[in-house]
Amino acid sequence: MRCSVGAQVLQILGLVLVLGTPYCEAILRRKFVIKETPYTRLCSTKSILTVNGQFPGPTLYAHKGDTVIVDVYNKAKYNITIHWHGVKQPRDPWHDGPEYITQCPIKPGGKFTQNVTFSLEEGTLWWHAHSDWSRVTVHGAIIVYPKNGTSYAFINPHREVPIILGEWWKQDIFAVYDEFRQSGGDPNISDAYLINGQPGDLHPCSKQDTFTLVVEHGKSYLLRLINAALQDILFFAIANHQVTVVGTDASYTKPLKVDYITISPGQTIDLLLEANQPADHYYMAARVYSSAAGVEYDNTTTTARIQYKGQYTPSSPPPLPYLPYYNDTAASVNFTGRLRSLASGDHPVPITVPQTVKHKFLFTVSVNTFPCANDSCAGPNGSRLAASVNNISFVSPSIDILQAYYDHIKGVYGTRFPSKPPLEFNFTADYLPLALETPQNGTEVKVLEYNATVEMVLQGTNLAAGTDHPMHLHGTSFYVVGWGFGNFDKKKDPKKYNLVDPPLQNTIAVPKNGWAAVRLQFFNPGVWFMHCHLERHLSWGMEMAFIVKDGPTTESQMRPPPPDMPPC
Ligand SMILES: [Cu+2]
């Protein structure tokens, strides 16, 4: 229930807070100015795209149920869109943000006012650009507090700290993008990973600005971890400290005490750190988990410091945490597979776990290749690298799918996205015939009735290069009810599903040469993107969209478009 706006208006630090009667959901207003700003990292300076000159960008704060209105001004020379990752935006796909899916880009000099409507989310999310690769520097945290009068599902921490994992190229990111699109090969790897915008002590010219968290012995800290890196799943750990996972993707989890975590691009993980070790300095660190054979990766380690308050002589250098080896798939899934929804009396699951479903989809996610004239491209054997879902490599339309759907414009997209792959074969075999590597180009969507219940098995393949794919869905979260290695077995595997307390996520890493099964009810009418959150795979076409039709009542129908949609 939302109250009417207008009783009092508070203006604090350029942030407008409009309050209605007590306990009402608030409407807050923020200004995002996209502009180029010079930043120096790894001893060299370049111009990067920022929001309000900040990198990482400003944090959005809200309580569950609030709406934040963000005025986005594009004062840069590139097209841009902004996506509110993990925010369901009930009935309002217009403000979701993915380029050519729900809007055309905001052109240089343009402006778009976006409503960010919080409903079921509670915890940590993030926002990022959703056009080309500009999200590399255009991103920031979203913190959703419990509603007034309710509390966290865990003890109140002494302090809360966003920990944003990022990625840095010394080269201009648009040059990296253009080069790899042109060559058809893999993109240049990054030069460093970042913690809160900083590569850390192990990198040149970086020591002085390393992110430092000062802690008091005996207190607990809530680390709101976000993987904003473009290309890689990351391992993260803190030396000599265990951490307790309490949430992921803005949904509470059963407390899980671990030595390290695995976090996919797109995913957020809330963890509690108890400052319970001898007073000293300790490193927190992150480095890559990269499973694809023959694919180069950035093998550097990013660090930040935990410093206990007090009088003592710290270890020099501070101890580094243990992190699993770069290609340790077992370590990766060992963490991810242990997440469970909290599902307690005080904090029940926010959405019912579908016990039965109307639709069962099998979607293969593959890296592919297209033949290239004279074998002159930079992919394997002179081919051009591509990627697909159910063998369709997604081609961006010229106007956004949402507008075409709403205005009944023909010829923009097709409605024949298949429920299963066109060919059944041993998807995860060691050797696969080269002929299977070539996908079809297409702009196909899957159309669903309002409230459709769906089971979607995301099946990895070993085409071109078997690897993990962090698949992300817009508009609603899904329950991860099962996963495994090899090919999904539709007779045996569903018997092992967890339909009691599966984790509610918006991003799930489909394991290398394995599968992940998710269940959800599509209760949010609109056009919703689903894609791999490894940026190179997204650029190659590993994506599709769902159209969820309107329901019978006003409350189950899409809102009309706002008057200021950016023109195509
Ligand atoms: Cu992928």
Coordinates of C-alpha atoms and ligand atoms in Angstrom, one line a residue:
M1 CA 0.0 0.0 0.0
R2 CA 1.4 3.4 -1.0
C3 CA 0.4 6.6 0.6
S4 CA -0.3 9.8 -1.3
V5 CA 2.7 12.1 -1.8
G6 CA 3.1 15.6 -0.4
A7 CA 2.8 16.2 3.3
Q8 CA 6.4 17.2 4.0
V9 CA 9.4 17.7 1.8
L10 CA 12.8 17.4 3.3
Q11 CA 15.9 18.5 1.3
I12 CA 19.1 16.9 2.6
L13 CA 22.4 17.0 0.6
G14 CA 20.6 17.5 -2.7
L15 CA 18.4 14.6 -2.0
V16 CA 14.7 15.3 -1.8
L17 CA 12.7 13.2 0.6
V18 CA 9.0 13.4 0.3
L19 CA 7.1 12.1 3.3
G20 CA 3.4 11.3 3.5
T21 CA 1.7 10.2 6.7
P22 CA 3.9 8.1 9.1
Y23 CA 5.0 4.6 8.0
C24 CA 4.3 5.4 4.4
E25 CA 6.7 4.3 1.6
A26 CA 8.9 7.2 0.6
I27 CA 9.6 8.7 -2.7
L28 CA 13.1 9.9 -3.1
R29 CA 14.8 11.9 -5.9
R30 CA 18.4 11.6 -7.2
K31 CA 20.3 13.2 -10.0
F32 CA 22.7 11.1 -12.1
V33 CA 24.9 13.0 -14.5
I34 CA 26.8 10.8 -16.9
K35 CA 30.1 12.5 -17.8
E36 CA 33.7 11.8 -18.7
T37 CA 36.1 12.2 -15.9
P38 CA 39.9 11.6 -15.7
Y39 CA 40.9 8.8 -13.4
T40 CA 44.4 7.5 -12.6
R41 CA 45.0 3.8 -11.9
L42 CA 48.1 1.6 -12.4
C43 CA 50.3 4.6 -13.0
S44 CA 48.3 5.9 -16.0
T45 CA 45.5 8.3 -16.5
K46 CA 42.5 8.0 -18.8
S47 CA 39.1 9.4 -19.2
I48 CA 36.3 7.2 -18.0
L49 CA 32.5 7.4 -18.0
T50 CA 31.2 8.2 -14.5
V51 CA 28.0 9.2 -12.8
N52 CA 28.4 12.5 -11.1
G53 CA 32.2 12.2 -11.5
Q54 CA 32.4 9.3 -9.1
F55 CA 33.9 5.9 -9.6
P56 CA 32.4 3.6 -8.4
G57 CA 29.2 5.7 -8.7
P58 CA 26.9 7.0 -5.9
T59 CA 25.1 4.5 -3.7
L60 CA 21.3 4.5 -3.8
Y61 CA 19.6 4.1 -0.4
A62 CA 16.0 3.0 0.0
H63 CA 13.7 1.1 2.3
K64 CA 11.7 -1.9 1.1
G65 CA 8.7 -0.5 -0.8
D66 CA 10.2 2.9 -1.5
T67 CA 10.5 4.5 -5.0
V68 CA 13.6 6.4 -6.0
I69 CA 13.2 8.7 -9.0
V70 CA 16.5 9.2 -10.8
D71 CA 16.9 12.0 -13.3
V72 CA 19.6 10.6 -15.7
Y73 CA 21.4 13.3 -17.7
N74 CA 23.7 12.2 -20.5
K75 CA 26.5 14.7 -20.7
A76 CA 28.9 12.3 -22.3
K77 CA 29.6 11.7 -26.0
Y78 CA 28.3 8.1 -26.0
N79 CA 24.8 6.6 -25.9
I80 CA 23.9 5.2 -22.6
T81 CA 21.1 3.4 -20.6
I82 CA 20.9 2.7 -16.8
H83 CA 19.6 -0.6 -15.4
W84 CA 18.6 -1.2 -11.8
H85 CA 19.9 -4.8 -11.4
G86 CA 17.6 -7.0 -9.4
V87 CA 14.9 -4.4 -8.9
K88 CA 11.7 -6.0 -10.2
Q89 CA 10.1 -2.8 -11.3
P90 CA 6.5 -4.1 -10.9
R91 CA 4.4 -3.3 -14.0
D92 CA 7.0 -0.9 -15.2
P93 CA 9.4 -2.4 -17.7
W94 CA 9.8 1.1 -19.2
H95 CA 12.3 2.0 -16.5
D96 CA 14.3 -1.2 -16.5
G97 CA 17.0 0.0 -18.8
P98 CA 18.5 -2.6 -21.2
E99 CA 19.3 -1.0 -24.5
Y100 CA 17.0 -2.0 -27.4
I101 CA 15.1 -4.3 -25.1
T102 CA 13.0 -1.8 -23.0
Q103 CA 14.3 1.5 -24.3
C104 CA 16.4 3.2 -26.9
P105 CA 19.6 4.7 -25.6
I106 CA 19.7 8.2 -24.0
K107 CA 21.7 10.1 -26.6
P108 CA 24.4 12.7 -25.8
G109 CA 22.7 15.7 -24.4
G110 CA 19.5 13.7 -23.6
K111 CA 17.7 13.1 -20.3
F112 CA 15.5 10.3 -19.0
T113 CA 13.7 10.2 -15.6
Q114 CA 13.6 6.6 -14.3
N115 CA 11.4 5.4 -11.4
V116 CA 13.1 2.7 -9.4
T117 CA 10.3 0.8 -7.7
F118 CA 11.3 -1.4 -4.8
S119 CA 8.8 -4.2 -3.9
L120 CA 10.0 -7.5 -2.6
E121 CA 13.8 -6.8 -2.5
E122 CA 15.6 -6.4 0.9
G123 CA 19.4 -6.3 1.0
T124 CA 22.0 -5.4 -1.6
L125 CA 21.5 -4.8 -5.3
W126 CA 23.3 -2.5 -7.8
W127 CA 22.8 -0.3 -10.8
H128 CA 24.8 -0.2 -14.0
A129 CA 24.9 1.0 -17.5
H130 CA 23.3 -1.4 -20.0
S131 CA 24.8 -0.4 -23.3
D132 CA 28.0 -1.7 -24.9
W133 CA 30.6 -2.1 -22.2
S134 CA 30.1 1.3 -20.4
R135 CA 29.1 -0.5 -17.2
V136 CA 32.8 -1.1 -16.6
T137 CA 32.9 2.3 -14.8
V138 CA 29.2 3.3 -14.7
H139 CA 27.9 1.3 -11.7
G140 CA 27.2 1.6 -8.0
A141 CA 25.5 0.0 -5.0
I142 CA 21.8 -0.1 -4.1
I143 CA 21.1 -0.7 -0.5
V144 CA 17.5 -1.7 0.4
Y145 CA 16.9 -1.5 4.2
P146 CA 14.0 -3.3 5.8
K147 CA 10.7 -1.4 6.1
N148 CA 10.5 0.9 9.1
G149 CA 9.5 -1.2 12.1
T150 CA 11.0 -4.4 10.8
S151 CA 14.6 -5.6 11.1
Y152 CA 17.3 -7.6 9.4
A153 CA 17.2 -11.3 9.7
F154 CA 20.5 -11.2 11.6
I155 CA 22.1 -9.2 14.4
N156 CA 22.4 -5.5 13.7
P157 CA 25.9 -4.9 12.5
H158 CA 28.1 -2.2 13.9
R159 CA 28.7 -0.8 10.4
E160 CA 27.8 -1.6 6.9
V161 CA 30.2 -1.4 4.0
P162 CA 29.6 -1.9 0.3
I163 CA 32.5 -3.9 -1.3
I164 CA 32.3 -3.4 -5.0
L165 CA 34.5 -5.8 -7.1
G166 CA 35.4 -4.2 -10.4
E167 CA 37.7 -4.6 -13.3
W168 CA 40.2 -2.1 -14.9
W169 CA 41.8 -1.8 -18.4
K170 CA 44.6 0.7 -18.9
Q171 CA 43.3 0.9 -22.5
D172 CA 40.1 2.9 -23.3
I173 CA 37.2 0.5 -22.8
F174 CA 35.5 1.6 -26.1
A175 CA 38.8 0.7 -27.9
V176 CA 38.8 -2.7 -26.3
Y177 CA 35.2 -3.2 -27.4
D178 CA 35.7 -2.0 -30.9
E179 CA 38.8 -4.1 -31.4
F180 CA 37.2 -7.4 -30.3
R181 CA 34.1 -6.8 -32.3
Q182 CA 36.1 -6.2 -35.4
S183 CA 38.6 -9.0 -35.0
G184 CA 36.1 -11.7 -34.1
G185 CA 38.4 -13.0 -31.4
D186 CA 38.5 -12.8 -27.6
P187 CA 38.8 -9.3 -26.1
N188 CA 42.0 -8.1 -24.4
I189 CA 42.1 -9.1 -20.8
S190 CA 41.9 -6.5 -18.0
D191 CA 45.0 -5.2 -16.2
A192 CA 43.6 -5.5 -12.7
Y193 CA 40.5 -6.2 -10.6
L194 CA 39.4 -3.6 -8.1
I195 CA 37.9 -3.4 -4.6
N196 CA 35.9 -0.2 -4.3
G197 CA 37.6 1.3 -7.3
Q198 CA 41.2 0.4 -6.2
P199 CA 43.5 -2.4 -7.4
G200 CA 45.3 -2.6 -4.0
D201 CA 48.8 -3.0 -2.7
L202 CA 50.0 -5.7 -5.0
H203 CA 49.8 -3.3 -8.0
P204 CA 52.1 -0.5 -9.0
C205 CA 51.2 3.1 -8.0
S206 CA 48.3 1.8 -6.0
K207 CA 49.4 1.3 -2.4
Q208 CA 48.5 4.7 -1.0
D209 CA 44.8 4.5 -2.2
T210 CA 44.1 0.9 -1.2
F211 CA 40.6 0.6 0.3
T212 CA 40.9 0.2 4.1
L213 CA 38.2 -0.9 6.5
V214 CA 39.0 0.0 10.1
V215 CA 37.4 -2.4 12.6
E216 CA 37.0 -2.6 16.3
H217 CA 37.6 -5.9 18.0
G218 CA 34.4 -7.6 19.1
K219 CA 32.1 -5.8 16.6
S220 CA 30.5 -7.2 13.5
Y221 CA 30.4 -5.7 10.0
L222 CA 28.0 -6.2 7.2
L223 CA 29.9 -6.4 3.9
R224 CA 27.6 -5.8 0.9
L225 CA 29.6 -7.5 -1.8
I226 CA 28.8 -6.8 -5.5
N227 CA 30.6 -8.3 -8.5
A228 CA 30.6 -5.5 -11.0
A229 CA 33.5 -7.0 -13.0
L230 CA 32.8 -7.4 -16.8
Q231 CA 34.3 -10.7 -17.6
D232 CA 34.8 -13.0 -14.6
I233 CA 33.4 -14.9 -11.8
L234 CA 35.6 -14.1 -8.7
F235 CA 36.8 -15.8 -5.5
F236 CA 36.9 -13.6 -2.5
A237 CA 38.2 -14.1 1.1
I238 CA 39.5 -12.4 4.1
A239 CA 42.8 -13.6 5.8
N240 CA 42.3 -15.4 9.1
H241 CA 38.6 -14.6 9.2
Q242 CA 35.6 -16.7 8.3
V243 CA 32.6 -14.8 7.1
T244 CA 28.9 -15.6 7.4
V245 CA 26.7 -15.3 4.3
V246 CA 23.3 -13.9 5.2
G247 CA 21.8 -12.9 1.8
T248 CA 22.2 -12.9 -1.9
D249 CA 20.5 -10.8 -4.6
A250 CA 18.5 -8.9 -2.0
S251 CA 17.0 -12.0 -0.4
Y252 CA 17.9 -13.5 2.9
T253 CA 19.8 -16.9 3.1
K254 CA 20.3 -19.3 5.9
P255 CA 23.5 -18.2 7.7
L256 CA 26.4 -19.9 6.0
K257 CA 29.9 -19.8 7.5
V258 CA 32.7 -20.0 4.9
D259 CA 36.4 -19.4 4.4
Y260 CA 35.9 -18.0 0.9
I261 CA 33.0 -17.1 -1.4
T262 CA 32.4 -17.3 -5.2
I263 CA 30.6 -14.4 -6.7
S264 CA 29.3 -14.1 -10.3
P265 CA 29.2 -10.9 -12.3
G266 CA 25.7 -9.5 -11.5
Q267 CA 25.4 -11.3 -8.2
T268 CA 25.4 -9.6 -4.7
I269 CA 26.3 -11.4 -1.5
D270 CA 25.7 -10.0 2.0
L271 CA 28.1 -11.3 4.6
L272 CA 28.9 -10.7 8.2
L273 CA 32.4 -10.2 9.3
E274 CA 33.1 -10.7 13.0
A275 CA 36.2 -8.7 14.1
N276 CA 37.3 -11.5 16.4
Q277 CA 41.0 -12.0 15.6
P278 CA 44.1 -10.6 17.2
A279 CA 44.6 -6.8 16.5
D280 CA 46.5 -6.7 13.2
H281 CA 46.2 -5.7 9.6
Y282 CA 44.7 -8.4 7.3
Y283 CA 44.1 -8.5 3.5
M284 CA 40.8 -9.2 1.9
A285 CA 41.4 -10.3 -1.7
A286 CA 39.7 -11.4 -4.8
R287 CA 40.9 -13.1 -8.0
V288 CA 39.5 -14.9 -11.0
Y289 CA 37.7 -18.2 -11.3
S290 CA 38.1 -19.0 -15.0
S291 CA 37.2 -22.4 -16.2
A292 CA 37.4 -22.2 -20.0
A293 CA 40.4 -24.1 -21.5
G294 CA 42.6 -22.0 -23.7
V295 CA 40.9 -18.7 -22.8
E296 CA 43.2 -16.1 -21.5
Y297 CA 42.3 -14.4 -18.2
D298 CA 43.5 -11.7 -15.9
N299 CA 45.5 -13.6 -13.2
T300 CA 46.1 -10.7 -10.9
T301 CA 44.9 -10.4 -7.3
T302 CA 43.1 -7.3 -6.0
T303 CA 43.4 -6.5 -2.3
A304 CA 42.0 -4.2 0.4
R305 CA 43.0 -3.9 4.1
I306 CA 41.2 -4.7 7.3
Q307 CA 42.9 -2.8 10.1
Y308 CA 42.0 -3.4 13.8
K309 CA 41.9 -0.2 15.9
G310 CA 44.4 0.0 18.8
Q311 CA 48.1 0.3 19.6
Y312 CA 50.2 -2.5 18.1
T313 CA 52.8 -3.2 15.5
P314 CA 51.1 -4.7 12.5
S315 CA 52.4 -7.6 10.5
S316 CA 54.2 -6.4 7.4
P317 CA 53.1 -7.3 4.9
P318 CA 49.7 -8.3 6.3
P319 CA 48.6 -12.0 5.7
L320 CA 46.9 -12.8 2.5
P321 CA 43.8 -15.1 2.5
Y322 CA 43.7 -18.5 0.8
L323 CA 41.9 -18.3 -2.5
P324 CA 41.0 -21.4 -4.6
Y325 CA 43.0 -22.0 -7.7
Y326 CA 42.0 -20.2 -11.0
N327 CA 40.2 -23.2 -12.5
D328 CA 38.9 -24.8 -9.4
T329 CA 35.3 -25.6 -10.6
A330 CA 34.7 -27.8 -7.5
A331 CA 35.5 -24.9 -5.2
S332 CA 33.2 -22.6 -7.2
V333 CA 30.2 -24.9 -7.1
N334 CA 30.9 -26.0 -3.5
F335 CA 30.1 -22.5 -2.4
T336 CA 27.3 -21.6 -4.8
G337 CA 25.5 -25.0 -4.3
R338 CA 25.3 -24.4 -0.5
L339 CA 23.1 -21.3 -0.6
R340 CA 19.6 -21.7 0.9
S341 CA 16.7 -19.3 1.4
L342 CA 16.3 -18.3 5.0
A343 CA 12.6 -19.3 5.0
S344 CA 12.1 -18.7 8.7
G345 CA 9.0 -17.6 10.7
D346 CA 10.1 -13.9 10.8
H347 CA 11.5 -13.9 7.3
P348 CA 9.5 -16.4 5.2
V349 CA 10.4 -16.8 1.5
P350 CA 9.2 -13.6 -0.3
I351 CA 7.6 -15.5 -3.1
T352 CA 6.0 -19.0 -3.0
V353 CA 8.3 -21.7 -4.4
P354 CA 6.4 -23.2 -7.4
Q355 CA 5.7 -26.8 -6.5
T356 CA 4.3 -27.6 -9.9
V357 CA 4.8 -25.7 -13.2
K358 CA 2.9 -25.3 -16.4
H359 CA 5.9 -24.9 -18.7
K360 CA 9.2 -26.8 -18.8
F361 CA 11.9 -25.2 -20.9
L362 CA 15.3 -26.5 -21.7
F363 CA 17.7 -23.7 -22.8
T364 CA 21.2 -24.5 -24.0
V365 CA 23.8 -21.8 -23.4
S366 CA 26.7 -22.0 -25.8
V367 CA 29.8 -20.3 -27.1
N368 CA 29.8 -20.7 -30.9
T369 CA 31.7 -19.7 -34.0
F370 CA 30.7 -18.4 -37.3
P371 CA 32.8 -19.1 -40.4
C372 CA 34.7 -16.1 -41.5
A373 CA 35.8 -15.3 -45.1
N374 CA 39.3 -16.7 -45.8
D375 CA 39.4 -17.8 -42.2
S376 CA 40.5 -14.3 -41.5
C377 CA 38.9 -13.7 -38.1
A378 CA 40.7 -14.0 -34.7
G379 CA 38.5 -16.7 -33.3
P380 CA 39.5 -20.5 -33.3
N381 CA 40.8 -21.5 -36.7
G382 CA 40.1 -18.1 -38.2
S383 CA 36.4 -18.1 -37.2
R384 CA 34.4 -15.4 -35.6
L385 CA 33.3 -16.1 -32.0
A386 CA 29.6 -16.0 -31.1
A387 CA 27.3 -17.2 -28.4
S388 CA 23.7 -18.3 -28.2
V389 CA 20.7 -19.5 -26.2
N390 CA 19.0 -22.5 -27.8
N391 CA 21.3 -22.0 -30.8
I392 CA 19.9 -18.5 -31.5
S393 CA 22.5 -15.8 -31.4
F394 CA 20.6 -12.7 -30.4
V395 CA 20.7 -9.8 -32.8
S396 CA 19.8 -6.4 -31.3
P397 CA 16.8 -4.8 -33.0
S398 CA 16.8 -1.2 -34.3
I399 CA 14.0 -0.1 -31.9
D400 CA 13.4 -1.5 -28.5
I401 CA 11.2 -4.7 -28.2
L402 CA 9.0 -3.1 -25.5
Q403 CA 8.0 -0.2 -27.7
A404 CA 7.4 -2.6 -30.7
Y405 CA 5.3 -4.9 -28.4
Y406 CA 3.2 -2.0 -26.9
D407 CA 2.6 -0.3 -30.3
H408 CA 2.1 -3.5 -32.3
I409 CA 5.0 -2.6 -34.6
K410 CA 5.7 -5.6 -36.8
G411 CA 9.1 -6.9 -38.1
V412 CA 11.1 -5.9 -35.0
Y413 CA 11.2 -9.3 -33.2
G414 CA 9.8 -12.8 -33.7
T415 CA 7.8 -14.7 -31.1
R416 CA 9.2 -18.2 -31.9
F417 CA 11.9 -18.6 -29.3
P418 CA 12.0 -22.4 -28.9
S419 CA 11.2 -24.2 -25.6
K420 CA 14.1 -26.6 -26.3
P421 CA 17.2 -26.7 -28.4
P422 CA 16.8 -27.5 -32.1
L423 CA 19.1 -30.5 -31.8
E424 CA 19.6 -33.0 -29.0
F425 CA 23.1 -34.2 -28.7
N426 CA 25.6 -34.9 -25.9
F427 CA 25.9 -31.3 -25.0
T428 CA 28.8 -31.7 -22.6
A429 CA 30.9 -34.3 -24.6
D430 CA 34.6 -33.8 -24.7
Y431 CA 34.7 -33.6 -28.5
L432 CA 31.8 -32.2 -30.6
P433 CA 31.5 -32.0 -34.3
L434 CA 32.5 -28.6 -35.7
A435 CA 29.2 -28.4 -37.6
L436 CA 27.3 -28.0 -34.4
E437 CA 29.3 -24.8 -33.5
T438 CA 27.4 -22.5 -35.9
P439 CA 24.3 -20.9 -34.5
Q440 CA 21.5 -19.0 -36.2
N441 CA 21.1 -15.3 -35.9
G442 CA 17.7 -14.0 -34.6
T443 CA 15.7 -11.7 -32.5
E444 CA 13.2 -14.1 -31.0
V445 CA 11.3 -13.8 -27.7
K446 CA 9.3 -16.2 -25.6
V447 CA 5.7 -15.0 -25.0
L448 CA 4.1 -16.1 -21.7
E449 CA 0.7 -15.6 -20.1
Y450 CA 0.5 -13.5 -17.0
N451 CA 1.4 -15.6 -13.9
A452 CA 2.8 -18.5 -16.0
T453 CA 4.7 -20.9 -13.9
V454 CA 7.9 -22.0 -15.5
E455 CA 10.8 -24.4 -14.9
M456 CA 13.8 -23.5 -16.9
V457 CA 16.8 -25.7 -17.2
L458 CA 19.8 -23.8 -18.3
Q459 CA 22.1 -26.3 -19.9
G460 CA 25.8 -25.5 -20.6
T461 CA 27.4 -27.0 -23.6
N462 CA 31.0 -27.8 -24.5
L463 CA 30.8 -26.1 -27.9
A464 CA 33.8 -24.0 -28.8
A465 CA 34.8 -23.5 -25.1
G466 CA 32.8 -25.0 -22.2
T467 CA 32.7 -22.5 -19.4
D468 CA 30.4 -21.2 -16.6
H469 CA 27.7 -18.8 -17.6
P470 CA 26.2 -16.4 -15.0
M471 CA 22.7 -16.1 -16.4
H472 CA 20.7 -13.1 -15.2
L473 CA 16.9 -12.4 -15.5
H474 CA 15.3 -9.0 -15.4
G475 CA 11.9 -8.3 -13.9
T476 CA 11.7 -11.2 -11.3
S477 CA 14.0 -13.5 -9.4
F478 CA 14.0 -17.2 -9.7
Y479 CA 14.5 -20.1 -7.3
V480 CA 17.5 -22.2 -8.1
V481 CA 16.0 -25.6 -7.4
G482 CA 18.8 -27.8 -8.7
W483 CA 22.1 -28.0 -10.6
G484 CA 24.6 -30.7 -11.7
F485 CA 27.4 -31.6 -14.1
G486 CA 26.9 -33.2 -17.5
N487 CA 23.6 -33.3 -19.3
F488 CA 20.3 -32.7 -17.4
D489 CA 18.4 -35.9 -17.0
K490 CA 14.7 -35.1 -17.0
K491 CA 13.7 -38.3 -15.3
K492 CA 16.3 -38.5 -12.5
D493 CA 17.4 -34.9 -11.8
P494 CA 14.0 -33.4 -10.8
K495 CA 13.7 -36.0 -8.0
K496 CA 16.6 -34.2 -6.3
Y497 CA 15.1 -30.7 -6.6
N498 CA 15.0 -28.5 -3.5
L499 CA 11.5 -27.2 -3.4
V500 CA 11.6 -26.3 0.3
D501 CA 14.3 -23.6 0.7
P502 CA 16.0 -23.0 -2.6
P503 CA 17.9 -19.7 -2.9
L504 CA 16.0 -16.8 -4.6
Q505 CA 18.4 -15.2 -7.1
N506 CA 18.4 -13.0 -10.1
T507 CA 21.7 -14.4 -11.4
I508 CA 22.9 -18.1 -11.4
A509 CA 26.2 -19.4 -12.7
V510 CA 25.4 -22.4 -14.8
P511 CA 28.4 -24.6 -14.0
K512 CA 30.9 -25.5 -16.7
N513 CA 29.6 -28.4 -18.7
G514 CA 26.7 -28.7 -16.4
W515 CA 23.2 -27.3 -15.8
A516 CA 21.1 -25.3 -13.4
A517 CA 17.3 -25.6 -13.0
V518 CA 15.3 -22.6 -11.9
R519 CA 11.6 -22.2 -11.1
L520 CA 9.5 -19.0 -11.1
Q521 CA 6.2 -17.5 -11.7
F522 CA 6.1 -14.6 -14.2
F523 CA 3.9 -12.3 -12.2
N524 CA 5.3 -9.1 -13.7
P525 CA 3.8 -8.0 -17.0
G526 CA 6.3 -6.5 -19.5
V527 CA 9.4 -7.3 -21.6
W528 CA 12.2 -8.9 -19.6
F529 CA 15.7 -9.6 -20.7
M530 CA 17.6 -12.7 -19.8
H531 CA 21.4 -12.9 -20.6
C532 CA 24.8 -14.1 -19.6
H533 CA 26.4 -11.5 -17.4
L534 CA 29.9 -12.1 -18.8
E535 CA 30.1 -9.1 -21.0
R536 CA 31.8 -10.7 -24.0
H537 CA 29.2 -13.5 -24.1
L538 CA 26.4 -10.8 -24.0
S539 CA 28.1 -9.0 -26.9
W540 CA 28.3 -12.3 -28.8
G541 CA 24.5 -13.0 -28.4
M542 CA 24.0 -15.1 -25.3
E543 CA 20.6 -13.5 -24.5
M544 CA 16.9 -13.6 -25.2
A545 CA 13.8 -11.9 -23.8
F546 CA 10.5 -12.9 -22.3
I547 CA 7.2 -11.1 -23.0
V548 CA 4.8 -11.5 -20.1
K549 CA 1.3 -10.6 -21.2
D550 CA -1.0 -8.4 -19.2
G551 CA -3.4 -10.0 -16.7
P552 CA -7.1 -9.4 -16.4
T553 CA -7.0 -6.5 -13.8
T554 CA -5.4 -3.1 -13.8
E555 CA -3.1 -4.3 -11.1
S556 CA -1.8 -7.0 -13.4
Q557 CA -1.3 -4.8 -16.4
M558 CA 1.7 -2.9 -17.6
R559 CA 1.7 0.8 -16.9
P560 CA 1.6 3.0 -20.0
P561 CA 4.9 4.4 -21.2
P562 CA 6.2 7.5 -19.5
P563 CA 6.1 10.7 -21.7
D564 CA 9.9 11.1 -21.8
M565 CA 11.0 7.7 -23.2
P566 CA 14.3 8.3 -25.2
P567 CA 13.5 8.5 -28.9
C568 CA 14.9 5.7 -31.1
Ligands
CU1 CU 28.3 -16.7 -20.6

